[in-house]
Short mmCIF file of C-alpha atoms and ligand atoms in Angstrom, two decimals:
data_model
loop_
_atom_site.label_atom_id
_atom_site.label_comp_id
_atom_site.label_asym_id
_atom_site.label_seq_id
_atom_site.Cartn_x
_atom_site.Cartn_y
_atom_site.Cartn_z
CA MET A 5 -35.36 -89.66 34.08
CA SER A 6 -35.72 -93.02 32.26
CA THR A 7 -38.34 -95.45 33.61
CA ILE A 8 -37.25 -98.36 35.44
CA THR A 9 -39.20 -101.52 35.94
CA ILE A 10 -38.07 -104.09 38.27
CA LYS A 11 -38.54 -107.64 37.21
CA LYS A 12 -40.68 -109.86 39.58
CA LEU A 13 -38.78 -113.12 40.41
CA SER A 14 -40.19 -115.78 42.48
CA GLY A 15 -38.44 -116.47 45.73
CA GLU A 16 -36.49 -119.68 44.25
CA ASP A 17 -35.60 -117.96 41.25
CA LEU A 18 -34.37 -114.92 43.10
CA PHE A 19 -32.45 -117.14 45.39
CA LYS A 20 -30.84 -119.12 42.55
CA ASN A 21 -29.67 -115.93 40.70
CA ILE A 22 -28.27 -114.47 44.11
CA ILE A 23 -25.94 -117.48 44.49
CA SER A 24 -24.86 -117.32 40.89
CA HIS A 25 -24.47 -113.61 41.12
CA SER A 26 -22.45 -113.94 44.36
CA LYS A 27 -19.97 -116.27 42.58
CA GLU A 28 -19.64 -114.37 39.40
CA TYR A 29 -18.73 -111.09 40.83
CA GLY A 30 -16.47 -112.14 43.56
CA PHE A 31 -18.82 -112.11 46.56
CA ILE A 32 -18.91 -115.70 47.85
CA PHE A 33 -17.21 -118.99 46.49
CA GLN A 34 -17.64 -122.54 47.48
CA SER A 35 -14.76 -123.59 50.05
CA SER A 36 -12.06 -125.66 48.44
CA GLU A 37 -14.09 -125.22 45.16
CA ILE A 38 -11.17 -127.03 43.11
CA TYR A 39 -11.91 -130.36 45.22
CA ASP A 40 -15.35 -130.19 44.61
CA GLY A 41 -16.11 -127.85 47.82
CA LEU A 42 -17.08 -128.84 51.21
CA SER A 43 -20.38 -128.87 52.23
CA ALA A 44 -21.94 -125.92 54.09
CA VAL A 45 -18.63 -124.01 54.32
CA TYR A 46 -18.07 -120.89 52.03
CA ASP A 47 -15.09 -118.24 51.32
CA TYR A 48 -16.11 -114.72 50.97
CA GLY A 49 -14.09 -113.41 48.04
CA GLN A 50 -12.82 -109.71 47.06
CA MET A 51 -16.43 -107.98 47.07
CA GLY A 52 -17.78 -110.22 49.92
CA ALA A 53 -14.91 -109.54 52.21
CA GLU A 54 -15.57 -106.06 51.83
CA LEU A 55 -19.44 -105.83 52.43
CA LYS A 56 -18.99 -108.32 55.12
CA LYS A 57 -16.41 -105.87 56.87
CA ASN A 58 -18.63 -103.10 56.35
CA LEU A 59 -21.80 -105.01 57.92
CA ARG A 60 -19.56 -105.75 60.89
CA ASP A 61 -18.09 -102.45 61.27
CA TYR A 62 -21.88 -100.89 61.40
CA TRP A 63 -22.81 -103.56 63.90
CA TRP A 64 -19.61 -102.46 66.05
CA LYS A 65 -20.02 -98.75 65.76
CA ALA A 66 -23.82 -99.04 66.75
CA MET A 67 -23.07 -101.36 69.47
CA VAL A 68 -19.83 -100.35 70.83
CA GLN A 69 -18.91 -96.95 69.54
CA LEU A 70 -22.34 -95.36 70.32
CA ASN A 71 -23.01 -96.95 73.65
CA GLU A 72 -20.59 -95.45 76.55
CA ASN A 73 -21.54 -98.68 78.55
CA ILE A 74 -20.75 -101.38 75.93
CA VAL A 75 -17.22 -102.42 75.40
CA GLY A 76 -15.73 -104.92 72.75
CA ILE A 77 -13.54 -107.91 73.16
CA ASP A 78 -11.93 -110.37 71.02
CA ALA A 79 -11.55 -113.73 72.83
CA ALA A 80 -9.90 -116.96 71.38
CA ILE A 81 -11.87 -119.47 69.66
CA PHE A 82 -10.46 -122.54 71.77
CA MET A 83 -11.45 -122.12 75.57
CA HIS A 84 -10.76 -124.67 78.33
CA PRO A 85 -13.06 -127.78 77.70
CA THR A 86 -15.07 -127.18 81.07
CA THR A 87 -16.19 -124.15 79.70
CA TRP A 88 -18.48 -126.23 77.74
CA LYS A 89 -19.67 -128.31 80.56
CA ALA A 90 -20.56 -125.33 82.53
CA SER A 91 -22.41 -123.50 79.54
CA GLY A 92 -24.70 -126.90 78.97
CA HIS A 93 -23.31 -127.44 75.55
CA VAL A 94 -21.67 -130.68 76.21
CA ASP A 95 -24.89 -132.11 77.63
CA ALA A 96 -27.71 -130.27 75.76
CA PHE A 97 -26.37 -128.64 72.67
CA SER A 98 -27.89 -131.08 70.33
CA ASP A 99 -30.42 -131.34 67.45
CA PRO A 100 -33.00 -134.32 67.16
CA LEU A 101 -32.47 -136.28 64.32
CA ILE A 102 -34.48 -138.76 62.37
CA ASP A 103 -33.30 -140.99 59.28
CA ASN A 104 -35.63 -142.32 56.52
CA LYS A 105 -34.70 -145.54 55.96
CA ASP A 106 -35.38 -145.67 52.38
CA SER A 107 -33.54 -142.68 51.26
CA LYS A 108 -31.01 -142.93 53.80
CA LYS A 109 -31.43 -139.12 54.25
CA ARG A 110 -31.08 -137.64 57.65
CA TYR A 111 -33.29 -134.72 58.79
CA ARG A 112 -33.85 -132.65 61.86
CA ALA A 113 -37.09 -134.02 63.45
CA ASP A 114 -37.92 -130.30 64.58
CA VAL A 115 -37.69 -128.84 61.15
CA LEU A 116 -39.77 -131.51 59.39
CA ILE A 117 -42.52 -130.66 62.13
CA GLU A 118 -41.81 -126.89 61.62
CA GLU A 119 -42.04 -127.31 57.61
CA HIS A 120 -45.32 -129.05 58.12
CA VAL A 121 -46.65 -126.21 60.21
CA ALA A 122 -45.44 -123.55 57.71
CA LYS A 123 -47.35 -125.41 54.98
CA ILE A 124 -50.77 -125.05 57.07
CA GLU A 125 -49.78 -121.49 57.78
CA ALA A 126 -49.24 -120.82 53.99
CA LYS A 127 -53.02 -122.09 53.58
CA ILE A 128 -54.34 -119.68 55.94
CA GLU A 129 -52.33 -116.76 54.55
CA LYS A 130 -53.74 -117.75 50.94
CA GLU A 131 -57.24 -118.03 52.25
CA VAL A 132 -56.91 -114.44 53.83
CA GLU A 133 -55.12 -112.98 50.67
CA LYS A 134 -58.09 -114.31 48.41
CA ALA A 135 -60.84 -112.81 50.69
CA LYS A 136 -58.81 -109.35 51.07
CA SER A 137 -58.92 -109.02 47.14
CA ARG A 138 -62.63 -109.85 47.07
CA PHE A 139 -64.23 -107.80 49.82
CA GLU A 140 -64.00 -104.00 50.25
CA ASN A 141 -63.39 -102.81 54.03
CA PHE A 142 -62.22 -106.30 54.72
CA ASP A 143 -62.07 -107.18 58.62
CA GLU A 144 -58.92 -109.39 58.78
CA THR A 145 -58.97 -109.98 62.45
CA MET A 146 -62.73 -110.87 62.17
CA PHE A 147 -62.18 -113.28 59.11
CA ARG A 148 -59.45 -115.16 60.90
CA SER A 149 -61.34 -115.79 63.98
CA THR A 150 -64.68 -116.61 61.94
CA ASN A 151 -63.97 -118.32 58.64
CA PRO A 152 -64.33 -122.00 59.36
CA ARG A 153 -61.18 -123.30 57.03
CA VAL A 154 -58.94 -120.74 58.92
CA VAL A 155 -60.02 -121.72 62.39
CA GLU A 156 -59.93 -125.10 61.71
CA ASN A 157 -56.09 -124.65 60.43
CA GLN A 158 -55.22 -122.41 63.13
CA LYS A 159 -56.48 -125.01 65.73
CA LYS A 160 -54.35 -127.60 64.09
CA ILE A 161 -51.33 -125.41 64.28
CA ASP A 162 -52.01 -124.78 67.84
CA GLU A 163 -52.54 -128.53 68.79
CA ILE A 164 -49.17 -129.53 66.91
CA ASN A 165 -47.18 -126.68 68.52
CA ALA A 166 -48.35 -127.58 71.84
CA ARG A 167 -47.79 -131.32 71.40
CA PHE A 168 -44.28 -130.60 70.02
CA LYS A 169 -43.39 -128.20 72.73
CA ALA A 170 -44.56 -130.91 75.54
CA ALA A 171 -42.44 -133.57 73.88
CA LEU A 172 -39.32 -131.46 73.76
CA GLU A 173 -39.51 -130.02 77.15
CA GLU A 174 -39.89 -133.49 78.38
CA ASP A 175 -37.24 -134.84 76.24
CA LYS A 176 -39.59 -137.59 74.86
CA LEU A 177 -38.11 -138.22 71.44
CA ASP A 178 -40.74 -141.15 71.04
CA GLU A 179 -43.40 -138.69 71.06
CA VAL A 180 -41.47 -136.54 68.60
CA LYS A 181 -41.23 -139.34 66.08
CA GLN A 182 -44.88 -140.16 66.90
CA ILE A 183 -46.04 -136.57 65.93
CA ILE A 184 -44.05 -137.13 62.58
CA ILE A 185 -46.03 -140.49 61.93
CA ASP A 186 -49.46 -138.96 63.21
CA LEU A 187 -48.82 -135.69 60.63
CA GLU A 188 -48.16 -138.41 57.71
CA ILE A 189 -44.94 -136.61 56.97
CA THR A 190 -43.15 -138.17 54.08
CA CYS A 191 -39.17 -138.01 53.21
CA PRO A 192 -38.94 -135.39 50.29
CA VAL A 193 -36.54 -137.78 48.50
CA SER A 194 -38.05 -141.24 49.15
CA GLY A 195 -41.56 -140.28 49.54
CA THR A 196 -42.09 -142.70 52.25
CA ARG A 197 -42.64 -142.57 56.03
CA ASN A 198 -40.36 -145.25 56.87
CA TRP A 199 -38.51 -143.43 59.64
CA THR A 200 -36.07 -144.38 62.38
CA ASP A 201 -36.23 -143.32 65.97
CA VAL A 202 -35.45 -139.84 67.00
CA ARG A 203 -31.83 -139.45 68.54
CA GLN A 204 -30.11 -136.54 69.87
CA PHE A 205 -27.00 -135.41 67.84
CA ASN A 206 -24.33 -132.95 69.54
CA LEU A 207 -23.42 -129.97 67.30
CA MET A 208 -20.06 -129.26 68.54
CA PHE A 209 -16.97 -130.12 66.79
CA ASN A 210 -13.82 -131.47 68.65
CA THR A 211 -10.05 -131.77 68.36
CA GLN A 212 -7.21 -132.51 70.10
CA LEU A 213 -5.05 -130.03 72.17
CA GLY A 214 -1.14 -131.17 72.14
CA SER A 215 1.21 -132.83 69.99
CA VAL A 216 1.44 -136.28 71.49
CA SER A 217 -1.87 -138.14 71.25
CA GLU A 218 -1.54 -139.76 74.62
CA GLU A 219 -1.26 -136.27 76.34
CA ALA A 220 -3.79 -134.70 74.27
CA SER A 221 -6.98 -133.42 75.71
CA THR A 222 -10.42 -132.97 73.88
CA ILE A 223 -11.26 -129.50 73.08
CA TYR A 224 -14.04 -127.71 71.25
CA LEU A 225 -14.23 -125.43 68.64
CA ARG A 226 -16.59 -122.69 70.18
CA PRO A 227 -20.34 -123.09 68.98
CA GLU A 228 -21.00 -119.69 70.09
CA THR A 229 -18.85 -116.46 70.81
CA ALA A 230 -20.97 -115.78 73.88
CA GLN A 231 -18.90 -117.88 76.28
CA GLY A 232 -15.74 -115.96 75.70
CA ILE A 233 -17.46 -112.91 77.26
CA PHE A 234 -18.95 -114.74 80.24
CA VAL A 235 -15.46 -116.23 81.32
CA ASN A 236 -13.93 -112.66 80.85
CA PHE A 237 -16.86 -110.89 82.70
CA LEU A 238 -14.93 -109.97 85.79
CA ASN A 239 -11.51 -109.10 83.93
CA VAL A 240 -13.39 -106.63 81.70
CA GLN A 241 -15.70 -105.23 84.67
CA LYS A 242 -12.64 -104.70 87.01
CA THR A 243 -10.20 -103.19 84.43
CA GLY A 244 -12.85 -101.31 82.39
CA ARG A 245 -14.49 -100.14 85.70
CA MET A 246 -17.50 -100.87 84.22
CA LYS A 247 -20.80 -100.25 86.45
CA ILE A 248 -23.92 -102.46 85.93
CA PRO A 249 -25.99 -102.12 83.48
CA PHE A 250 -23.01 -102.71 80.91
CA GLY A 251 -22.46 -104.72 77.88
CA ILE A 252 -19.49 -106.65 76.41
CA ALA A 253 -19.45 -107.16 72.47
CA GLN A 254 -17.50 -109.34 70.33
CA THR A 255 -17.58 -110.67 66.60
CA GLY A 256 -16.01 -113.83 65.59
CA LYS A 257 -16.27 -117.23 64.15
CA ALA A 258 -18.26 -120.03 65.56
CA PHE A 259 -18.54 -123.83 64.48
CA ARG A 260 -21.52 -125.98 64.48
CA ASN A 261 -21.71 -129.41 62.83
CA GLU A 262 -24.92 -128.85 61.26
CA ILE A 263 -26.90 -132.02 60.08
CA VAL A 264 -29.29 -130.03 57.55
CA ALA A 265 -26.78 -127.72 56.08
CA ARG A 266 -28.12 -126.15 53.02
CA GLN A 267 -29.57 -122.96 51.71
CA PHE A 268 -26.50 -121.51 50.78
CA ILE A 269 -24.58 -119.25 53.54
CA PHE A 270 -27.84 -119.38 55.60
CA ARG A 271 -27.02 -122.54 57.42
CA MET A 272 -23.14 -123.02 57.77
CA ARG A 273 -20.71 -125.16 59.57
CA GLU A 274 -18.27 -122.33 60.14
CA PHE A 275 -20.02 -118.79 60.58
CA GLU A 276 -19.57 -115.58 62.41
CA GLN A 277 -21.48 -114.45 64.90
CA MET A 278 -21.92 -110.68 66.59
CA GLU A 279 -22.95 -111.04 69.98
CA MET A 280 -23.46 -108.86 72.96
CA GLN A 281 -23.92 -109.72 76.66
CA PHE A 282 -25.64 -107.21 78.62
CA PHE A 283 -25.17 -107.37 82.19
CA VAL A 284 -27.90 -106.22 84.43
CA LYS A 285 -29.57 -106.14 87.90
CA PRO A 286 -31.46 -109.21 88.81
CA GLY A 287 -35.22 -108.29 88.45
CA SER A 288 -34.38 -105.85 85.62
CA ASP A 289 -33.71 -108.44 83.21
CA LEU A 290 -37.13 -108.72 81.48
CA GLN A 291 -37.38 -104.91 81.10
CA TRP A 292 -33.82 -104.95 79.44
CA TYR A 293 -35.01 -107.61 77.32
CA GLU A 294 -37.65 -105.55 75.73
CA GLN A 295 -35.50 -102.39 75.51
CA TRP A 296 -32.97 -104.62 73.46
CA LYS A 297 -35.80 -106.08 71.29
CA LYS A 298 -36.71 -102.45 70.31
CA THR A 299 -33.09 -101.37 70.05
CA ARG A 300 -32.15 -104.18 67.50
CA MET A 301 -35.02 -104.16 65.39
CA ALA A 302 -34.52 -100.25 65.29
CA TRP A 303 -31.04 -101.12 63.96
CA HIS A 304 -32.22 -103.59 61.37
CA ASN A 305 -34.87 -100.72 60.18
CA SER A 306 -32.08 -98.20 59.85
CA LEU A 307 -30.70 -100.53 56.95
CA GLY A 308 -33.51 -98.74 55.00
CA PHE A 309 -34.92 -102.41 53.63
CA PRO A 310 -38.84 -102.56 54.24
CA GLU A 311 -40.11 -103.09 57.67
CA SER A 312 -42.44 -105.75 56.28
CA LYS A 313 -39.57 -107.85 55.87
CA TYR A 314 -39.04 -108.22 59.46
CA ARG A 315 -40.94 -109.76 62.37
CA PHE A 316 -40.40 -111.05 66.00
CA HIS A 317 -40.88 -114.69 66.48
CA ASP A 318 -41.24 -116.00 70.18
CA HIS A 319 -39.52 -119.23 70.93
CA ILE A 320 -41.77 -122.09 71.58
CA LYS A 321 -39.09 -124.02 73.09
CA LEU A 322 -36.68 -121.89 75.44
CA ALA A 323 -33.01 -122.90 75.19
CA HIS A 324 -31.57 -124.41 78.46
CA TYR A 325 -30.30 -121.17 79.65
CA ALA A 326 -33.20 -118.43 78.81
CA ASN A 327 -36.36 -117.25 80.53
CA ALA A 328 -37.49 -115.28 77.55
CA ALA A 329 -36.25 -115.52 73.96
CA CYS A 330 -37.29 -114.44 70.63
CA ASP A 331 -35.91 -114.40 67.09
CA ILE A 332 -35.94 -111.26 64.60
CA GLU A 333 -37.02 -112.79 61.52
CA PHE A 334 -36.26 -111.68 58.09
CA GLU A 335 -38.03 -112.74 55.07
CA PHE A 336 -35.34 -114.48 52.69
CA PRO A 337 -36.20 -115.56 49.43
CA PHE A 338 -37.33 -118.95 51.09
CA GLY A 339 -39.38 -117.38 53.60
CA PHE A 340 -39.22 -115.68 57.06
CA LYS A 341 -36.35 -117.11 58.97
CA GLU A 342 -34.22 -116.27 61.97
CA LEU A 343 -31.89 -113.67 61.41
CA GLU A 344 -30.86 -112.74 65.17
CA GLY A 345 -31.51 -113.99 68.44
CA ILE A 346 -32.56 -111.84 71.69
CA HIS A 347 -32.29 -114.04 74.69
CA SER A 348 -32.74 -113.22 78.28
CA ARG A 349 -30.03 -115.65 79.75
CA THR A 350 -30.69 -115.20 83.43
CA ASP A 351 -27.28 -115.87 85.67
CA PHE A 352 -27.30 -119.30 84.05
CA ASP A 353 -24.07 -118.91 82.53
CA LEU A 354 -22.29 -116.89 85.32
CA ARG A 355 -23.62 -118.87 87.81
CA ASN A 356 -22.44 -122.19 86.32
CA HIS A 357 -19.01 -120.94 85.58
CA GLU A 358 -18.68 -120.01 89.12
CA LYS A 359 -19.85 -123.40 90.19
CA PHE A 360 -17.30 -125.31 87.63
CA SER A 361 -14.26 -122.86 88.16
CA GLY A 362 -14.67 -122.27 91.79
CA LYS A 363 -14.15 -118.65 91.16
CA LYS A 364 -16.55 -115.92 92.40
CA LEU A 365 -18.14 -114.15 89.26
CA GLN A 366 -20.13 -111.49 91.25
CA TYR A 367 -20.35 -108.01 90.99
CA PHE A 368 -20.27 -105.54 93.78
CA ASP A 369 -23.25 -103.04 93.40
CA PRO A 370 -21.94 -99.61 95.05
CA GLU A 371 -25.43 -98.06 95.05
CA ASP A 372 -27.23 -101.07 97.06
CA ASN A 373 -24.09 -102.09 98.75
CA GLU A 374 -24.56 -105.97 97.98
CA ASN A 375 -22.90 -108.64 95.66
CA TYR A 376 -24.77 -110.42 93.12
CA ILE A 377 -24.29 -112.46 90.06
CA PRO A 378 -25.91 -110.24 87.23
CA TYR A 379 -28.55 -111.32 84.74
CA VAL A 380 -27.75 -111.16 81.25
CA VAL A 381 -29.75 -110.30 78.23
CA GLU A 382 -28.05 -111.23 74.81
CA THR A 383 -28.24 -110.01 71.35
CA SER A 384 -26.89 -112.28 68.89
CA ILE A 385 -26.85 -112.16 65.02
CA GLY A 386 -25.08 -114.31 62.28
CA LEU A 387 -22.91 -111.74 60.18
CA ASP A 388 -23.32 -114.55 57.05
CA ARG A 389 -27.27 -114.25 57.76
CA LEU A 390 -27.22 -110.54 57.57
CA PHE A 391 -24.88 -110.69 54.50
CA LEU A 392 -27.54 -112.84 52.81
CA ALA A 393 -30.36 -110.61 54.02
CA THR A 394 -28.51 -107.65 52.55
CA MET A 395 -28.22 -109.44 49.21
CA SER A 396 -31.54 -110.81 49.04
CA GLN A 397 -32.78 -107.04 49.49
CA ALA A 398 -30.39 -105.42 47.22
CA TYR A 399 -30.15 -107.77 44.29
CA MET A 400 -32.45 -106.57 41.40
CA GLU A 401 -33.06 -107.34 37.76
CA GLU A 402 -34.32 -104.27 35.93
CA MET A 403 -35.89 -103.45 32.80
CA LEU A 404 -34.92 -100.43 31.10
CA GLU A 405 -36.78 -97.96 28.91
CA ASP A 406 -34.61 -98.57 25.92
CA GLY A 407 -35.56 -102.30 26.24
CA SER A 408 -32.05 -103.17 27.72
CA SER A 409 -31.94 -104.71 31.29
CA ARG A 410 -29.45 -104.43 34.01
CA VAL A 411 -28.70 -106.37 37.22
CA VAL A 412 -27.96 -104.10 39.91
CA LEU A 413 -26.92 -104.48 43.84
CA LYS A 414 -28.93 -101.69 45.31
CA ILE A 415 -26.79 -102.27 48.65
CA PRO A 416 -27.15 -99.35 51.08
CA PRO A 417 -24.38 -97.10 49.88
CA PHE A 418 -22.42 -96.77 53.22
CA LEU A 419 -22.11 -100.85 53.27
CA ALA A 420 -21.20 -101.05 49.51
CA PRO A 421 -17.82 -102.72 48.71
CA TYR A 422 -16.54 -99.68 46.47
CA LYS A 423 -17.95 -96.62 47.22
CA VAL A 424 -16.93 -94.84 43.91
CA ALA A 425 -15.83 -95.94 40.68
CA VAL A 426 -13.41 -93.53 38.76
CA LEU A 427 -13.57 -93.95 34.99
CA PRO A 428 -11.68 -92.00 32.50
CA LEU A 429 -13.81 -92.12 29.12
CA VAL A 430 -10.94 -92.95 27.05
CA LYS A 431 -7.45 -94.28 28.03
CA LYS A 432 -5.54 -91.61 26.21
CA ASP A 433 -5.43 -87.81 25.82
CA GLY A 434 -4.69 -87.27 29.58
CA LEU A 435 -7.75 -88.77 30.74
CA PRO A 436 -6.19 -91.49 32.76
CA GLU A 437 -3.91 -88.81 34.64
CA LYS A 438 -6.79 -86.74 35.19
CA ALA A 439 -8.70 -89.58 36.66
CA ARG A 440 -5.71 -91.19 38.83
CA GLU A 441 -5.56 -87.49 40.52
CA ILE A 442 -9.13 -87.72 41.52
CA MET A 443 -8.77 -91.48 42.63
CA ASN A 444 -5.59 -90.43 44.71
CA GLN A 445 -7.72 -87.82 46.59
CA LEU A 446 -10.63 -90.02 47.04
CA LYS A 447 -9.09 -93.01 48.33
CA LEU A 448 -7.72 -91.76 51.37
CA ASP A 449 -11.24 -91.67 52.67
CA HIS A 450 -13.12 -94.30 50.54
CA LEU A 451 -12.58 -97.44 48.68
CA CYS A 452 -12.40 -96.64 45.18
CA ILE A 453 -12.03 -98.74 41.91
CA TYR A 454 -10.32 -97.44 38.91
CA GLU A 455 -11.23 -98.86 35.59
CA GLU A 456 -10.39 -97.76 32.07
CA LYS A 457 -11.19 -101.08 30.03
CA ASP A 458 -14.34 -101.33 27.92
CA SER A 459 -17.02 -99.07 26.68
CA ILE A 460 -18.40 -96.61 29.61
CA GLY A 461 -21.66 -98.50 29.32
CA LYS A 462 -20.15 -101.66 30.06
CA ARG A 463 -18.51 -100.29 32.80
CA TYR A 464 -21.61 -98.54 34.34
CA ARG A 465 -23.21 -102.17 34.09
CA ARG A 466 -20.34 -103.85 35.89
CA MET A 467 -20.33 -101.19 38.69
CA ASP A 468 -24.23 -101.72 39.11
CA ALA A 469 -23.56 -105.43 39.29
CA ILE A 470 -20.99 -105.01 42.31
CA GLY A 471 -23.20 -102.38 43.83
CA THR A 472 -20.92 -99.23 43.44
CA PRO A 473 -23.37 -96.18 44.38
CA LEU A 474 -21.20 -93.53 42.58
CA CYS A 475 -19.51 -93.47 39.16
CA ILE A 476 -17.18 -90.62 38.03
CA THR A 477 -16.46 -90.34 34.45
CA ILE A 478 -14.02 -88.10 33.49
CA ASP A 479 -14.13 -86.78 29.57
CA HIS A 480 -12.17 -84.55 27.39
CA GLN A 481 -14.36 -81.50 28.62
CA SER A 482 -13.11 -82.16 32.21
CA LEU A 483 -9.61 -81.11 31.37
CA GLU A 484 -11.05 -77.62 30.50
CA ASP A 485 -13.78 -77.17 32.72
CA ASN A 486 -12.55 -78.92 35.68
CA MET A 487 -15.81 -80.71 35.81
CA VAL A 488 -17.07 -84.55 35.66
CA THR A 489 -20.17 -86.80 35.28
CA LEU A 490 -21.44 -88.00 38.46
CA ARG A 491 -23.61 -91.15 37.99
CA ASP A 492 -26.03 -92.34 40.65
CA ARG A 493 -26.35 -96.32 40.70
CA ASP A 494 -30.21 -96.43 41.54
CA THR A 495 -31.73 -93.66 39.45
CA MET A 496 -29.11 -94.04 36.85
CA GLN A 497 -29.16 -90.23 36.65
CA GLN A 498 -25.90 -88.25 35.72
CA GLU A 499 -24.88 -84.52 36.48
CA ARG A 500 -22.06 -82.62 35.88
CA VAL A 501 -20.31 -81.76 38.82
CA SER A 502 -17.16 -79.50 39.69
CA ILE A 503 -13.97 -81.82 40.73
CA ASP A 504 -13.59 -79.55 43.78
CA ALA A 505 -17.08 -80.57 44.99
CA LEU A 506 -16.46 -84.18 44.65
CA MET A 507 -15.05 -84.95 48.18
CA GLN A 508 -18.35 -83.60 49.85
CA LEU A 509 -20.64 -85.14 47.34
CA VAL A 510 -19.21 -88.78 47.53
CA GLU A 511 -19.15 -87.99 51.55
CA ALA A 512 -22.85 -87.19 51.63
CA LYS A 513 -23.85 -90.27 49.71
CA VAL A 514 -21.63 -92.84 51.51
CA SER A 515 -21.25 -91.48 54.84
CA ILE A 516 -21.58 -93.87 57.79
CA ARG A 517 -21.84 -90.89 60.12
CA ALA A 518 -25.08 -90.01 58.97
CA GLN A 519 -26.18 -93.44 59.01
CA LEU A 520 -25.17 -93.63 62.83
CA GLN A 521 -27.06 -90.54 63.63
CA LYS A 522 -30.27 -92.38 62.72
CA LEU A 523 -29.78 -94.57 65.95
CA MET A 524 -29.09 -91.68 68.26
N1 GAP B 9 -25.29 -116.97 71.82
C1 GAP B 9 -26.42 -117.34 71.24
C2 GAP B 9 -26.43 -118.17 70.04
O1 GAP B 9 -25.58 -118.76 69.70
P1 GAP B 9 -28.17 -118.82 68.36
O2 GAP B 9 -29.65 -118.71 68.09
O3 GAP B 9 -28.07 -120.37 68.29
O4 GAP B 9 -27.96 -118.32 69.50
C3 GAP B 9 -27.30 -116.78 67.06
O5 GAP B 9 -27.42 -118.37 67.08
C4 GAP B 9 -27.49 -116.36 65.58
O6 GAP B 9 -26.31 -117.01 65.06
C5 GAP B 9 -28.60 -116.94 64.71
O7 GAP B 9 -29.63 -115.87 64.80
C6 GAP B 9 -27.95 -117.06 63.49
O8 GAP B 9 -28.18 -115.49 62.71
C7 GAP B 9 -26.53 -117.49 63.63
N2 GAP B 9 -26.37 -118.90 63.17
C8 GAP B 9 -26.59 -119.59 64.18
N3 GAP B 9 -26.23 -120.88 63.46
C9 GAP B 9 -25.82 -120.70 62.23
C10 GAP B 9 -25.23 -121.38 61.31
N4 GAP B 9 -25.37 -122.66 61.41
N5 GAP B 9 -25.03 -120.75 60.04
C11 GAP B 9 -25.11 -119.40 59.90
N6 GAP B 9 -25.56 -118.58 60.98
C12 GAP B 9 -26.08 -119.24 62.03
#
């Protein structure tokens, strides 16, 4: 086997390369690119749409197919406007914004403060890493609690967090501005501290329903899919004869007028969520919250990326509906950031929908012979962020033994857009016909790609670049012995295998079944 060396890339370089690779190979395009694009809106190309679909399917199968007490729905994007009054989004779904008067740039005040804290955290980590490399038998816990610089920086972080949390909880926007001033945070563009006051800005998009403007009423593009589940809670419970605890899952588009919209598909104005609301008996909510934290982390780990890439982050400021909440963060090329949220939402949503609609949204518990409004534990993951996490982990630049290099997407095989490439060595002598025979068998089960142009080496590189786990090459010998070459994307190893064994070999490599078994 040839030696492969992975090229180390800085986070920034890696991110840039992922963005250009995504475009070059048909994964992601800027929306309306011919008109110079639309900020923070993206289109998925032919490769991206497949990867996205496979990620969505894996989530759906893990949540709905494997759990007898979870069912899936597909609610409309438009909802009655009162929905968003009841959910609290009209009054409370906003970001605290601040403008720099010199650069005229607008920022999220909370992000400015969080980025400042992240810089202090980075100093601590640098200090720890330095000490780790210097001392044998290094006691990290002891070091963190005794080293004067670390202790002082940690104290600073705790003070900022406590002050910021209090300001947000009491809705004191003057105090948020004061924190920015006291921390001497400058505008990254102008470099000045010439800030406006902090203001709240609602993130929901609205539009008009109805053809005649006078008759029209304002409706919103949903900012989360969850409310479509809440308003259908009794419909599903009754028609599906669901018994608590049970869950309702849904995937679909959500829209937010993000002000700080950057970092590619990390923060978009139109994105896709995969959410599940788990309805439980009041009092058991926090136990289920802990359970879903574990279950969701196990799902992430099942993708096979290093466990060190994930961590939990408890929310400092709880959303208006939650009594406990955390994020599963992933280490993107630009650092650890939220990938999924797990929220214990109490009975906030159902209770408010009951109040605003005047309709009872209660469950009759046959075991305890009582009616109650269930509590809810929610798991909510952004499909686009999951896509970015997958690309960040899969994208690799490798130096090969012969001095050449390749870019390869080591996407977990069961998620790869194409599972198999079928490649006749030359496009004559009956090889394309033999290749087509194989392709026609395999494509009944898997998305396959047929290519006969260019040298076989070039075709292998192209398949590496789009993450195709297996290549099948048909040569002249194949016509005589019914054997083909099977090439593995990751190891680049090639073996001769019988055409009769292909179906089984491919299935073993790309099966989602084996993957799902890991979760049981
Ligand atoms: N129903 C709860 C809810 O919507 P959230 O933490 O606001 O909670 C859940 O969003 C997930 O949706 C996030 O963890 C993230 O993955 C994704 N998400 C949120 N805003 C996003 C945006 N602007 N662009 C892409 N993904 C986003």
